[in-house]
Amino acid sequence: MRSESLILVVDDTPGIREALERILSKEGYRVLTAADGEEAVKLLQKHDVALVLTDLKMPGIDGAELLKIAKTISPDLEVVLITGHGTIDVAVEVMKDGAFDFIQKPFNKMTVVKVVKKALEKRLLVLENKNLQQRLKGIEEAEQVIGKSMAMRKVMDMVEQVAPSTATVLVTGESGVGKEVIARALHMMSPRRDKKFIKVSCAALPETLLEAELFGYERGAFTGAISRREGRFELAHGGTLFLDEVGDINPAVQVKLLRVLQSGEFERLGGGTTFVADVRLIAATNASLKKLVEKKLFREDLYYRLNVINITIPPLRERREDIPLLANYFLHRYAAKNGKDITGISKEAMDILIRYHWPGNVRELENTMERAVVLSRGTAITPSDFPEDLRQAADEHQEVAIEQRMLNIPIGKLPLKDIERLVMEETLRQSKGNKNIASKILGISTRTLYRKIDSSGGASDLHADSED
């Protein structure tokens, strides 16, 4: 910790300044010195200072004012005041503004070392706590928009494990599953969280513009380039660059992207200056890059450079237990956004959401819930708030699923009457007592189903169940 901690010593007395520098340097700290508050401010703006050790009484910007300026420039740094006997009361008051402690003149080496050590330990604890909170926030935000099913827990476990590294990540999955959410979670839980997260939608940009968008260009590089422009690699410097639908990148840009991944360098279009690409690269695709490689549409060497770590997000239909959580999350978000007093989702409406197969995944669910919130006239979302085709598709999907499960009924050598009773009971159970759906699956009228229920003691307990 000592070799990484930079301490700024500020005092208008050369002897005190030099003594403190000598004491701290011998303890292994890196030390900057300033003769007054004005010089100290300039150094704070240029360097990542961990601790300011400043005299309280100085001409110009004194220690009390420097404390406020330093905290504005870098809220996480600590400030220790040096004070004479006559200014102790002032020092105590200044500590209310955020100073860690004060050292009284004349001081000895042991006191200085002890106070500095404690101040830096406190700063480290604060930073660790802040980092932990940001990591937890990243996880919580991702879970709200992604889900908490076992499948998604495995995804989030991988995100937590991979986020602190600098490894390139390829996020795969169908459209709408939440690939960008995972990319943002990786960024939020990484050491680069305080820097920019820059997204490039590769599929949305024409081939001629994608290269300029990524790498930037110099004035006159092509028709219309009337001034110099930084590319996304430069804008994301120190942060994360997210390439969405990376499979749509054309061969020429693939070559340049490969070079960045191999050497960490690039040039703007029309320029000769080489830039260093200090970015964490995350790519996403809903296509199989491996198949694109086989078809000679995507470079194999680039594929392996991108696929260092692969995170695959399963479709929503394979993790239906996430639907209630996601639906309620979107409900509250859009109810607040639209000023609607909607507090929940009816059981019948939730059953429809769970039964529907969601080809558009989480994005389609979000759009459905936004529409429902806007159109709803009550305090709860009901089936009538959903499009008719969604309600019908949900029923059809349930019918197919029930029919498939019916094949597993162990009929053995049972009499025909018992087989009929078992099939009817299982159909009613799988359709949760919905007799309209059950009769449709069985190929009989609802009246016939009621008659058969009346004549069968085994299914009579389902008389009271739902018909919606």
Short mmCIF file of C-alpha atoms in Angstrom, two decimals:
data_model
loop_
_atom_site.label_atom_id
_atom_site.label_comp_id
_atom_site.label_asym_id
_atom_site.label_seq_id
_atom_site.Cartn_x
_atom_site.Cartn_y
_atom_site.Cartn_z
CA MET A 1 0.00 0.00 0.00
CA ARG A 2 2.83 2.42 0.84
CA SER A 3 4.55 2.28 -2.53
CA GLU A 4 1.19 3.04 -4.23
CA SER A 5 0.18 5.90 -1.90
CA LEU A 6 1.07 9.40 -3.05
CA ILE A 7 1.23 12.02 -0.28
CA LEU A 8 1.21 15.77 -0.86
CA VAL A 9 3.02 17.82 1.81
CA VAL A 10 2.03 21.51 1.88
CA ASP A 11 3.85 24.00 4.13
CA ASP A 12 5.26 27.49 3.59
CA THR A 13 8.22 26.73 5.88
CA PRO A 14 10.98 24.95 3.88
CA GLY A 15 12.46 23.21 6.98
CA ILE A 16 9.12 21.61 7.98
CA ARG A 17 8.36 20.67 4.38
CA GLU A 18 11.73 18.97 3.96
CA ALA A 19 11.51 17.19 7.33
CA LEU A 20 8.11 15.70 6.51
CA GLU A 21 9.26 14.67 3.05
CA ARG A 22 12.28 12.92 4.58
CA ILE A 23 10.21 11.08 7.22
CA LEU A 24 7.59 9.86 4.75
CA SER A 25 10.08 8.89 2.02
CA LYS A 26 11.98 6.70 4.49
CA GLU A 27 8.67 4.95 5.30
CA GLY A 28 8.28 4.02 1.64
CA TYR A 29 5.71 6.61 0.57
CA ARG A 30 5.85 8.63 -2.63
CA VAL A 31 5.91 12.34 -1.74
CA LEU A 32 5.10 15.59 -3.53
CA THR A 33 5.71 18.97 -1.89
CA ALA A 34 4.15 22.40 -2.31
CA ALA A 35 5.16 25.71 -0.73
CA ASP A 36 1.64 27.15 -0.72
CA GLY A 37 -2.02 26.37 -1.36
CA GLU A 38 -2.01 27.58 -4.97
CA GLU A 39 0.82 25.20 -5.92
CA ALA A 40 -0.91 22.39 -4.02
CA VAL A 41 -4.13 22.82 -6.04
CA LYS A 42 -2.20 22.53 -9.31
CA LEU A 43 -0.54 19.30 -8.11
CA LEU A 44 -3.89 17.87 -6.96
CA GLN A 45 -5.31 18.46 -10.43
CA LYS A 46 -2.41 16.60 -12.08
CA HIS A 47 -1.83 13.69 -9.70
CA ASP A 48 -3.89 11.00 -7.98
CA VAL A 49 -3.08 12.00 -4.40
CA ALA A 50 -4.12 9.71 -1.53
CA LEU A 51 -3.33 12.05 1.37
CA VAL A 52 -2.71 15.76 1.85
CA LEU A 53 -0.58 16.77 4.85
CA THR A 54 -0.99 20.53 5.07
CA ASP A 55 -0.16 23.40 7.40
CA LEU A 56 -3.32 25.06 8.67
CA LYS A 57 -2.01 28.63 8.74
CA MET A 58 -0.58 29.78 5.38
CA PRO A 59 -0.79 32.96 3.30
CA GLY A 60 -3.24 32.84 0.37
CA ILE A 61 -5.10 29.53 0.32
CA ASP A 62 -4.79 28.28 3.91
CA GLY A 63 -5.21 24.71 5.16
CA ALA A 64 -8.96 25.06 5.82
CA GLU A 65 -9.67 26.28 2.29
CA LEU A 66 -7.28 23.74 0.75
CA LEU A 67 -9.20 20.98 2.54
CA LYS A 68 -12.44 22.00 0.79
CA ILE A 69 -10.76 22.33 -2.61
CA ALA A 70 -8.96 18.99 -2.24
CA LYS A 71 -12.20 17.18 -1.32
CA THR A 72 -13.89 18.72 -4.36
CA ILE A 73 -11.12 17.53 -6.68
CA SER A 74 -10.86 14.06 -5.11
CA PRO A 75 -13.57 13.17 -2.53
CA ASP A 76 -11.79 9.96 -1.52
CA LEU A 77 -8.48 11.50 -0.42
CA GLU A 78 -7.71 12.16 3.25
CA VAL A 79 -6.42 15.43 4.74
CA VAL A 80 -4.28 15.78 7.87
CA LEU A 81 -3.67 19.27 9.28
CA ILE A 82 -0.47 20.57 10.85
CA THR A 83 -1.15 23.16 13.51
CA GLY A 84 0.60 25.26 16.09
CA HIS A 85 -0.48 25.52 19.74
CA GLY A 86 -2.58 28.62 19.15
CA THR A 87 -4.65 27.11 16.33
CA ILE A 88 -5.72 23.78 17.89
CA ASP A 89 -9.31 25.01 18.39
CA VAL A 90 -9.44 26.05 14.75
CA ALA A 91 -8.08 22.66 13.67
CA VAL A 92 -10.80 20.86 15.67
CA GLU A 93 -13.47 22.96 13.91
CA VAL A 94 -11.92 22.31 10.49
CA MET A 95 -12.07 18.57 11.15
CA LYS A 96 -15.86 18.89 10.94
CA ASP A 97 -15.35 19.74 7.26
CA GLY A 98 -13.74 16.38 6.61
CA ALA A 99 -10.14 16.46 7.86
CA PHE A 100 -9.01 13.09 9.21
CA ASP A 101 -6.86 14.41 12.09
CA PHE A 102 -4.33 17.08 13.02
CA ILE A 103 -0.67 17.00 14.10
CA GLN A 104 0.54 19.61 16.57
CA LYS A 105 3.87 21.39 16.19
CA PRO A 106 6.50 20.56 17.21
CA PHE A 107 5.88 17.01 15.95
CA ASN A 108 8.00 13.86 16.14
CA LYS A 109 8.52 11.13 13.58
CA MET A 110 6.46 8.53 15.44
CA THR A 111 3.37 10.77 15.58
CA VAL A 112 3.56 11.65 11.89
CA VAL A 113 3.98 8.02 10.80
CA LYS A 114 1.15 6.83 13.07
CA VAL A 115 -1.39 9.45 11.90
CA VAL A 116 -0.51 9.03 8.23
CA LYS A 117 -0.81 5.26 8.47
CA LYS A 118 -4.26 5.47 10.10
CA ALA A 119 -5.47 8.02 7.54
CA LEU A 120 -4.42 5.81 4.62
CA GLU A 121 -5.93 2.72 6.24
CA LYS A 122 -9.24 4.56 6.56
CA ARG A 123 -9.09 5.63 2.91
CA LEU A 124 -8.42 2.06 1.83
CA LEU A 125 -11.42 0.78 3.81
CA VAL A 126 -13.66 3.47 2.30
CA LEU A 127 -12.51 2.60 -1.22
CA GLU A 128 -12.97 -1.15 -0.64
CA ASN A 129 -16.46 -0.53 0.72
CA LYS A 130 -17.30 1.72 -2.22
CA ASN A 131 -16.04 -0.90 -4.68
CA LEU A 132 -18.06 -3.62 -2.95
CA GLN A 133 -21.21 -1.48 -3.05
CA GLN A 134 -20.70 -0.81 -6.76
CA ARG A 135 -20.17 -4.51 -7.45
CA LEU A 136 -23.34 -5.39 -5.51
CA LYS A 137 -25.22 -2.63 -7.30
CA GLY A 138 -24.08 -4.05 -10.63
CA ILE A 139 -25.27 -7.52 -9.61
CA GLU A 140 -28.60 -6.21 -8.28
CA GLU A 141 -29.31 -4.15 -11.39
CA ALA A 142 -28.48 -7.09 -13.65
CA GLU A 143 -30.66 -9.47 -11.63
CA GLN A 144 -33.62 -7.09 -11.86
CA VAL A 145 -33.44 -6.95 -15.64
CA ILE A 146 -32.15 -10.48 -16.18
CA GLY A 147 -33.59 -12.71 -13.44
CA LYS A 148 -32.64 -14.96 -10.53
CA SER A 149 -33.28 -18.44 -11.93
CA MET A 150 -30.65 -21.14 -11.51
CA ALA A 151 -29.60 -20.62 -15.14
CA MET A 152 -29.12 -16.89 -14.59
CA ARG A 153 -27.35 -17.42 -11.27
CA LYS A 154 -24.74 -19.38 -13.20
CA VAL A 155 -24.44 -16.50 -15.67
CA MET A 156 -24.03 -13.96 -12.87
CA ASP A 157 -21.47 -16.19 -11.12
CA MET A 158 -19.46 -16.12 -14.34
CA VAL A 159 -19.85 -12.33 -14.59
CA GLU A 160 -18.55 -11.86 -11.03
CA GLN A 161 -15.60 -14.14 -11.70
CA VAL A 162 -14.64 -12.53 -15.02
CA ALA A 163 -15.38 -8.84 -14.32
CA PRO A 164 -12.16 -7.97 -12.40
CA SER A 165 -9.95 -9.26 -15.24
CA THR A 166 -9.01 -7.56 -18.51
CA ALA A 167 -9.96 -10.58 -20.63
CA THR A 168 -12.06 -10.07 -23.77
CA VAL A 169 -15.58 -11.42 -23.32
CA LEU A 170 -18.01 -12.71 -25.97
CA VAL A 171 -21.65 -12.61 -24.83
CA THR A 172 -23.96 -14.84 -26.89
CA GLY A 173 -27.69 -15.48 -26.96
CA GLU A 174 -30.87 -14.80 -28.89
CA SER A 175 -32.06 -11.26 -29.60
CA GLY A 176 -33.59 -9.61 -26.55
CA VAL A 177 -32.13 -11.89 -23.85
CA GLY A 178 -30.16 -9.06 -22.22
CA LYS A 179 -26.65 -9.19 -23.67
CA GLU A 180 -26.09 -5.46 -23.17
CA VAL A 181 -27.23 -5.72 -19.55
CA ILE A 182 -24.59 -8.39 -18.95
CA ALA A 183 -21.96 -6.24 -20.71
CA ARG A 184 -22.83 -3.29 -18.46
CA ALA A 185 -22.72 -5.53 -15.38
CA LEU A 186 -19.21 -6.66 -16.39
CA HIS A 187 -18.21 -3.00 -16.66
CA MET A 188 -19.83 -1.96 -13.36
CA MET A 189 -18.09 -4.77 -11.47
CA SER A 190 -14.68 -4.13 -13.05
CA PRO A 191 -11.84 -1.79 -11.99
CA ARG A 192 -12.85 0.37 -15.00
CA ARG A 193 -16.29 1.16 -13.56
CA ASP A 194 -15.47 4.88 -13.12
CA LYS A 195 -14.53 5.23 -16.80
CA LYS A 196 -16.79 5.25 -19.85
CA PHE A 197 -18.88 2.38 -21.19
CA ILE A 198 -19.13 2.95 -24.94
CA LYS A 199 -21.53 0.92 -27.08
CA VAL A 200 -21.24 0.42 -30.85
CA SER A 201 -24.17 -1.19 -32.69
CA CYS A 202 -22.26 -2.86 -35.50
CA ALA A 203 -25.44 -3.96 -37.33
CA ALA A 204 -26.89 -0.45 -37.34
CA LEU A 205 -23.94 1.20 -39.10
CA PRO A 206 -23.22 0.94 -42.86
CA GLU A 207 -19.96 -0.80 -43.71
CA THR A 208 -18.45 2.48 -44.92
CA LEU A 209 -19.10 4.22 -41.61
CA LEU A 210 -18.26 1.49 -39.10
CA GLU A 211 -14.49 1.79 -39.57
CA ALA A 212 -14.60 5.57 -39.07
CA GLU A 213 -16.88 5.15 -36.03
CA LEU A 214 -14.50 2.71 -34.36
CA PHE A 215 -11.13 4.24 -35.17
CA GLY A 216 -11.90 7.89 -35.89
CA TYR A 217 -10.53 9.92 -38.78
CA GLU A 218 -8.40 12.91 -39.71
CA ARG A 219 -9.61 15.91 -41.67
CA GLY A 220 -9.77 15.08 -45.38
CA ALA A 221 -9.63 11.30 -44.81
CA PHE A 222 -12.69 10.93 -47.05
CA THR A 223 -15.39 13.08 -48.64
CA GLY A 224 -17.27 14.83 -45.86
CA ALA A 225 -14.46 14.56 -43.29
CA ILE A 226 -14.24 18.31 -42.74
CA SER A 227 -12.64 18.01 -39.29
CA ARG A 228 -10.76 15.53 -37.13
CA ARG A 229 -12.89 13.13 -35.10
CA GLU A 230 -12.03 10.67 -32.33
CA GLY A 231 -13.27 7.11 -32.72
CA ARG A 232 -14.93 4.90 -30.13
CA PHE A 233 -11.63 3.26 -29.15
CA GLU A 234 -10.32 6.69 -28.12
CA LEU A 235 -13.56 7.75 -26.41
CA ALA A 236 -13.57 4.53 -24.37
CA HIS A 237 -9.94 4.98 -23.25
CA GLY A 238 -9.52 3.48 -19.79
CA GLY A 239 -13.06 2.08 -19.90
CA THR A 240 -15.08 -0.56 -21.73
CA LEU A 241 -15.95 -0.80 -25.44
CA PHE A 242 -19.03 -2.92 -26.20
CA LEU A 243 -19.39 -4.18 -29.78
CA ASP A 244 -23.00 -5.32 -30.23
CA GLU A 245 -23.72 -7.78 -33.07
CA VAL A 246 -20.03 -8.18 -33.81
CA GLY A 247 -20.84 -10.87 -36.40
CA ASP A 248 -22.01 -8.14 -38.78
CA ILE A 249 -18.56 -6.51 -39.04
CA ASN A 250 -17.24 -6.52 -42.62
CA PRO A 251 -13.92 -8.24 -43.53
CA ALA A 252 -11.90 -4.99 -43.81
CA VAL A 253 -12.86 -3.86 -40.32
CA GLN A 254 -12.31 -7.39 -38.98
CA VAL A 255 -8.64 -7.07 -40.00
CA LYS A 256 -8.25 -3.76 -38.15
CA LEU A 257 -10.08 -5.06 -35.07
CA LEU A 258 -7.81 -8.12 -35.03
CA ARG A 259 -4.76 -5.84 -35.05
CA VAL A 260 -6.07 -3.92 -32.03
CA LEU A 261 -6.62 -7.17 -30.13
CA GLN A 262 -3.17 -8.46 -31.05
CA SER A 263 -1.05 -5.34 -30.56
CA GLY A 264 -3.30 -2.92 -28.68
CA GLU A 265 -2.64 -0.25 -31.32
CA PHE A 266 -4.55 1.54 -34.11
CA GLU A 267 -4.51 4.62 -36.34
CA ARG A 268 -7.27 6.99 -37.34
CA LEU A 269 -8.42 6.88 -40.95
CA GLY A 270 -6.17 9.13 -43.00
CA GLY A 271 -3.66 9.51 -40.17
CA GLY A 272 -0.20 8.19 -39.40
CA THR A 273 -0.13 8.59 -35.62
CA THR A 274 -0.38 5.31 -33.71
CA PHE A 275 -2.65 5.26 -30.65
CA VAL A 276 -2.66 2.79 -27.78
CA ALA A 277 -6.06 1.18 -27.19
CA ASP A 278 -6.51 1.00 -23.42
CA VAL A 279 -9.99 -0.57 -23.41
CA ARG A 280 -11.74 -3.67 -22.09
CA LEU A 281 -13.45 -5.19 -25.13
CA ILE A 282 -16.79 -6.95 -24.78
CA ALA A 283 -18.51 -8.29 -27.90
CA ALA A 284 -22.01 -9.70 -28.34
CA THR A 285 -23.82 -11.63 -31.05
CA ASN A 286 -27.06 -13.52 -31.61
CA ALA A 287 -25.43 -15.46 -34.45
CA SER A 288 -23.08 -18.42 -34.26
CA LEU A 289 -19.64 -16.97 -35.02
CA LYS A 290 -18.34 -20.51 -35.37
CA LYS A 291 -20.75 -21.15 -38.25
CA LEU A 292 -19.82 -17.81 -39.81
CA VAL A 293 -16.17 -18.90 -39.63
CA GLU A 294 -17.06 -22.18 -41.38
CA LYS A 295 -18.79 -20.17 -44.12
CA LYS A 296 -15.72 -17.92 -44.47
CA LEU A 297 -17.77 -14.88 -43.40
CA PHE A 298 -15.82 -14.26 -40.19
CA ARG A 299 -12.08 -14.53 -39.56
CA GLU A 300 -11.12 -17.56 -37.51
CA ASP A 301 -8.22 -15.77 -35.78
CA LEU A 302 -10.53 -12.90 -34.78
CA TYR A 303 -13.10 -15.37 -33.49
CA TYR A 304 -10.56 -16.92 -31.13
CA ARG A 305 -9.38 -13.47 -29.99
CA LEU A 306 -12.95 -12.46 -29.14
CA ASN A 307 -13.97 -15.78 -27.61
CA VAL A 308 -11.48 -15.76 -24.74
CA ILE A 309 -14.37 -15.90 -22.27
CA ASN A 310 -17.82 -16.90 -23.49
CA ILE A 311 -20.99 -16.08 -21.55
CA THR A 312 -24.17 -17.57 -23.02
CA ILE A 313 -27.54 -16.21 -21.89
CA PRO A 314 -30.41 -18.72 -22.15
CA PRO A 315 -33.70 -17.61 -23.77
CA LEU A 316 -36.60 -16.58 -21.53
CA ARG A 317 -38.70 -19.64 -22.46
CA GLU A 318 -36.05 -21.85 -20.82
CA ARG A 319 -36.22 -19.96 -17.52
CA ARG A 320 -39.91 -19.17 -16.98
CA GLU A 321 -39.38 -18.76 -13.24
CA ASP A 322 -37.76 -15.39 -14.08
CA ILE A 323 -40.92 -14.06 -15.75
CA PRO A 324 -42.79 -12.91 -12.59
CA LEU A 325 -39.71 -11.05 -11.31
CA LEU A 326 -39.08 -9.37 -14.65
CA ALA A 327 -42.74 -8.56 -15.27
CA ASN A 328 -43.08 -6.87 -11.88
CA TYR A 329 -39.82 -4.98 -12.40
CA PHE A 330 -41.07 -3.57 -15.73
CA LEU A 331 -44.50 -2.91 -14.23
CA HIS A 332 -43.10 -0.67 -11.50
CA ARG A 333 -40.66 1.04 -13.87
CA TYR A 334 -43.32 2.03 -16.41
CA ALA A 335 -46.02 2.76 -13.85
CA ALA A 336 -43.68 5.31 -12.27
CA LYS A 337 -42.64 6.66 -15.66
CA ASN A 338 -46.24 7.14 -16.80
CA GLY A 339 -47.65 8.28 -13.47
CA LYS A 340 -50.01 5.28 -13.24
CA ASP A 341 -51.22 3.86 -9.91
CA ILE A 342 -50.82 0.19 -10.84
CA THR A 343 -49.69 -2.01 -7.99
CA GLY A 344 -49.68 -5.56 -9.36
CA ILE A 345 -50.49 -8.20 -11.97
CA SER A 346 -53.56 -10.41 -11.67
CA LYS A 347 -53.09 -14.17 -11.37
CA GLU A 348 -54.78 -14.74 -14.75
CA ALA A 349 -52.52 -12.18 -16.43
CA MET A 350 -49.40 -13.65 -14.84
CA ASP A 351 -50.45 -17.15 -16.01
CA ILE A 352 -50.59 -15.82 -19.57
CA LEU A 353 -47.12 -14.29 -19.26
CA ILE A 354 -45.69 -17.54 -17.90
CA ARG A 355 -47.33 -19.67 -20.61
CA TYR A 356 -46.29 -17.48 -23.55
CA HIS A 357 -43.15 -18.62 -25.40
CA TRP A 358 -41.50 -15.13 -25.76
CA PRO A 359 -39.66 -15.34 -29.10
CA GLY A 360 -38.41 -11.78 -28.47
CA ASN A 361 -37.27 -12.71 -24.95
CA VAL A 362 -36.85 -10.06 -22.22
CA ARG A 363 -37.14 -7.19 -24.71
CA GLU A 364 -40.56 -8.43 -25.85
CA LEU A 365 -41.68 -8.88 -22.25
CA GLU A 366 -40.59 -5.32 -21.48
CA ASN A 367 -42.52 -3.95 -24.47
CA THR A 368 -45.58 -6.00 -23.47
CA MET A 369 -45.52 -4.67 -19.92
CA GLU A 370 -45.03 -1.07 -21.07
CA ARG A 371 -48.04 -1.38 -23.39
CA ALA A 372 -50.12 -2.99 -20.63
CA VAL A 373 -49.27 -0.22 -18.17
CA VAL A 374 -50.16 2.52 -20.66
CA LEU A 375 -53.50 0.91 -21.64
CA SER A 376 -54.56 -0.33 -18.20
CA ARG A 377 -57.45 1.49 -16.51
CA GLY A 378 -57.29 -0.35 -13.21
CA THR A 379 -54.87 -0.83 -10.34
CA ALA A 380 -53.72 -4.25 -11.60
CA ILE A 381 -52.73 -5.63 -15.00
CA THR A 382 -55.36 -8.04 -16.35
CA PRO A 383 -55.46 -10.31 -19.44
CA SER A 384 -57.44 -7.65 -21.36
CA ASP A 385 -54.38 -5.37 -21.16
CA PHE A 386 -52.40 -7.78 -23.37
CA PRO A 387 -52.72 -8.07 -27.18
CA GLU A 388 -55.20 -10.74 -28.30
CA ASP A 389 -52.57 -12.59 -30.36
CA LEU A 390 -50.36 -12.90 -27.25
CA ARG A 391 -53.25 -14.37 -25.22
CA GLN A 392 -54.08 -16.85 -27.99
CA ALA A 393 -50.43 -17.83 -28.47
CA ALA A 394 -50.10 -18.44 -24.72
CA ASP A 395 -53.13 -20.79 -24.77
CA GLU A 396 -51.85 -22.61 -27.86
CA HIS A 397 -48.43 -23.05 -26.28
CA GLN A 398 -50.00 -24.47 -23.14
CA GLU A 399 -52.14 -26.87 -25.20
CA VAL A 400 -49.08 -28.20 -27.05
CA ALA A 401 -47.12 -28.55 -23.80
CA ILE A 402 -50.00 -30.42 -22.13
CA GLU A 403 -50.45 -32.72 -25.12
CA GLN A 404 -46.74 -33.57 -25.00
CA ARG A 405 -46.91 -34.35 -21.28
CA MET A 406 -50.04 -36.47 -21.77
CA LEU A 407 -47.91 -38.99 -23.67
CA ASN A 408 -46.20 -39.85 -20.38
CA ILE A 409 -49.37 -41.05 -18.61
CA PRO A 410 -48.76 -44.72 -17.52
CA ILE A 411 -51.96 -46.33 -18.87
CA GLY A 412 -50.59 -49.91 -18.93
CA LYS A 413 -53.48 -52.40 -19.21
CA LEU A 414 -56.10 -50.19 -17.57
CA PRO A 415 -59.73 -50.38 -18.68
CA LEU A 416 -60.83 -47.77 -21.22
CA LYS A 417 -62.98 -45.99 -18.62
CA ASP A 418 -60.02 -45.59 -16.24
CA ILE A 419 -57.78 -44.40 -19.06
CA GLU A 420 -60.38 -41.78 -19.98
CA ARG A 421 -60.57 -40.64 -16.33
CA LEU A 422 -56.75 -40.41 -16.03
CA VAL A 423 -56.45 -38.43 -19.25
CA MET A 424 -59.22 -36.07 -18.18
CA GLU A 425 -57.74 -35.55 -14.70
CA GLU A 426 -54.25 -34.93 -16.06
CA THR A 427 -55.55 -32.50 -18.70
CA LEU A 428 -57.47 -30.54 -16.05
CA ARG A 429 -54.46 -30.56 -13.74
CA GLN A 430 -52.05 -29.39 -16.45
CA SER A 431 -54.48 -26.65 -17.56
CA LYS A 432 -54.89 -25.61 -13.90
CA GLY A 433 -58.60 -26.36 -13.98
CA ASN A 434 -59.28 -24.22 -17.06
CA LYS A 435 -62.13 -26.25 -18.57
CA ASN A 436 -62.24 -24.26 -21.81
CA ILE A 437 -58.59 -25.16 -22.54
CA ALA A 438 -59.04 -28.72 -21.26
CA SER A 439 -62.08 -29.40 -23.45
CA LYS A 440 -60.30 -27.98 -26.48
CA ILE A 441 -57.30 -30.27 -25.89
CA LEU A 442 -59.57 -33.31 -25.37
CA GLY A 443 -61.53 -32.49 -28.52
CA ILE A 444 -64.89 -32.35 -26.74
CA SER A 445 -67.34 -29.63 -25.84
CA THR A 446 -67.26 -27.93 -22.46
CA ARG A 447 -70.74 -29.38 -21.73
CA THR A 448 -69.44 -32.90 -22.43
CA LEU A 449 -66.48 -32.30 -20.15
CA TYR A 450 -68.81 -31.21 -17.32
CA ARG A 451 -70.92 -34.34 -17.85
CA LYS A 452 -67.86 -36.58 -17.70
CA ILE A 453 -66.63 -34.80 -14.54
CA ASP A 454 -70.04 -35.41 -12.91
CA SER A 455 -69.88 -39.09 -13.78
CA SER A 456 -66.27 -39.45 -12.50
CA GLY A 457 -65.60 -39.12 -8.82
CA GLY A 458 -61.85 -38.77 -9.49
CA ALA A 459 -62.17 -35.40 -11.20
CA SER A 460 -65.09 -33.95 -9.28
CA ASP A 461 -62.77 -31.91 -7.05
CA LEU A 462 -61.91 -29.79 -10.07
CA HIS A 463 -65.47 -28.48 -10.43
CA ALA A 464 -64.63 -25.28 -8.59
CA ASP A 465 -61.47 -24.40 -10.52
CA SER A 466 -60.99 -21.57 -13.00
CA GLU A 467 -62.67 -21.33 -16.37
CA ASP A 468 -60.89 -18.17 -17.49
#
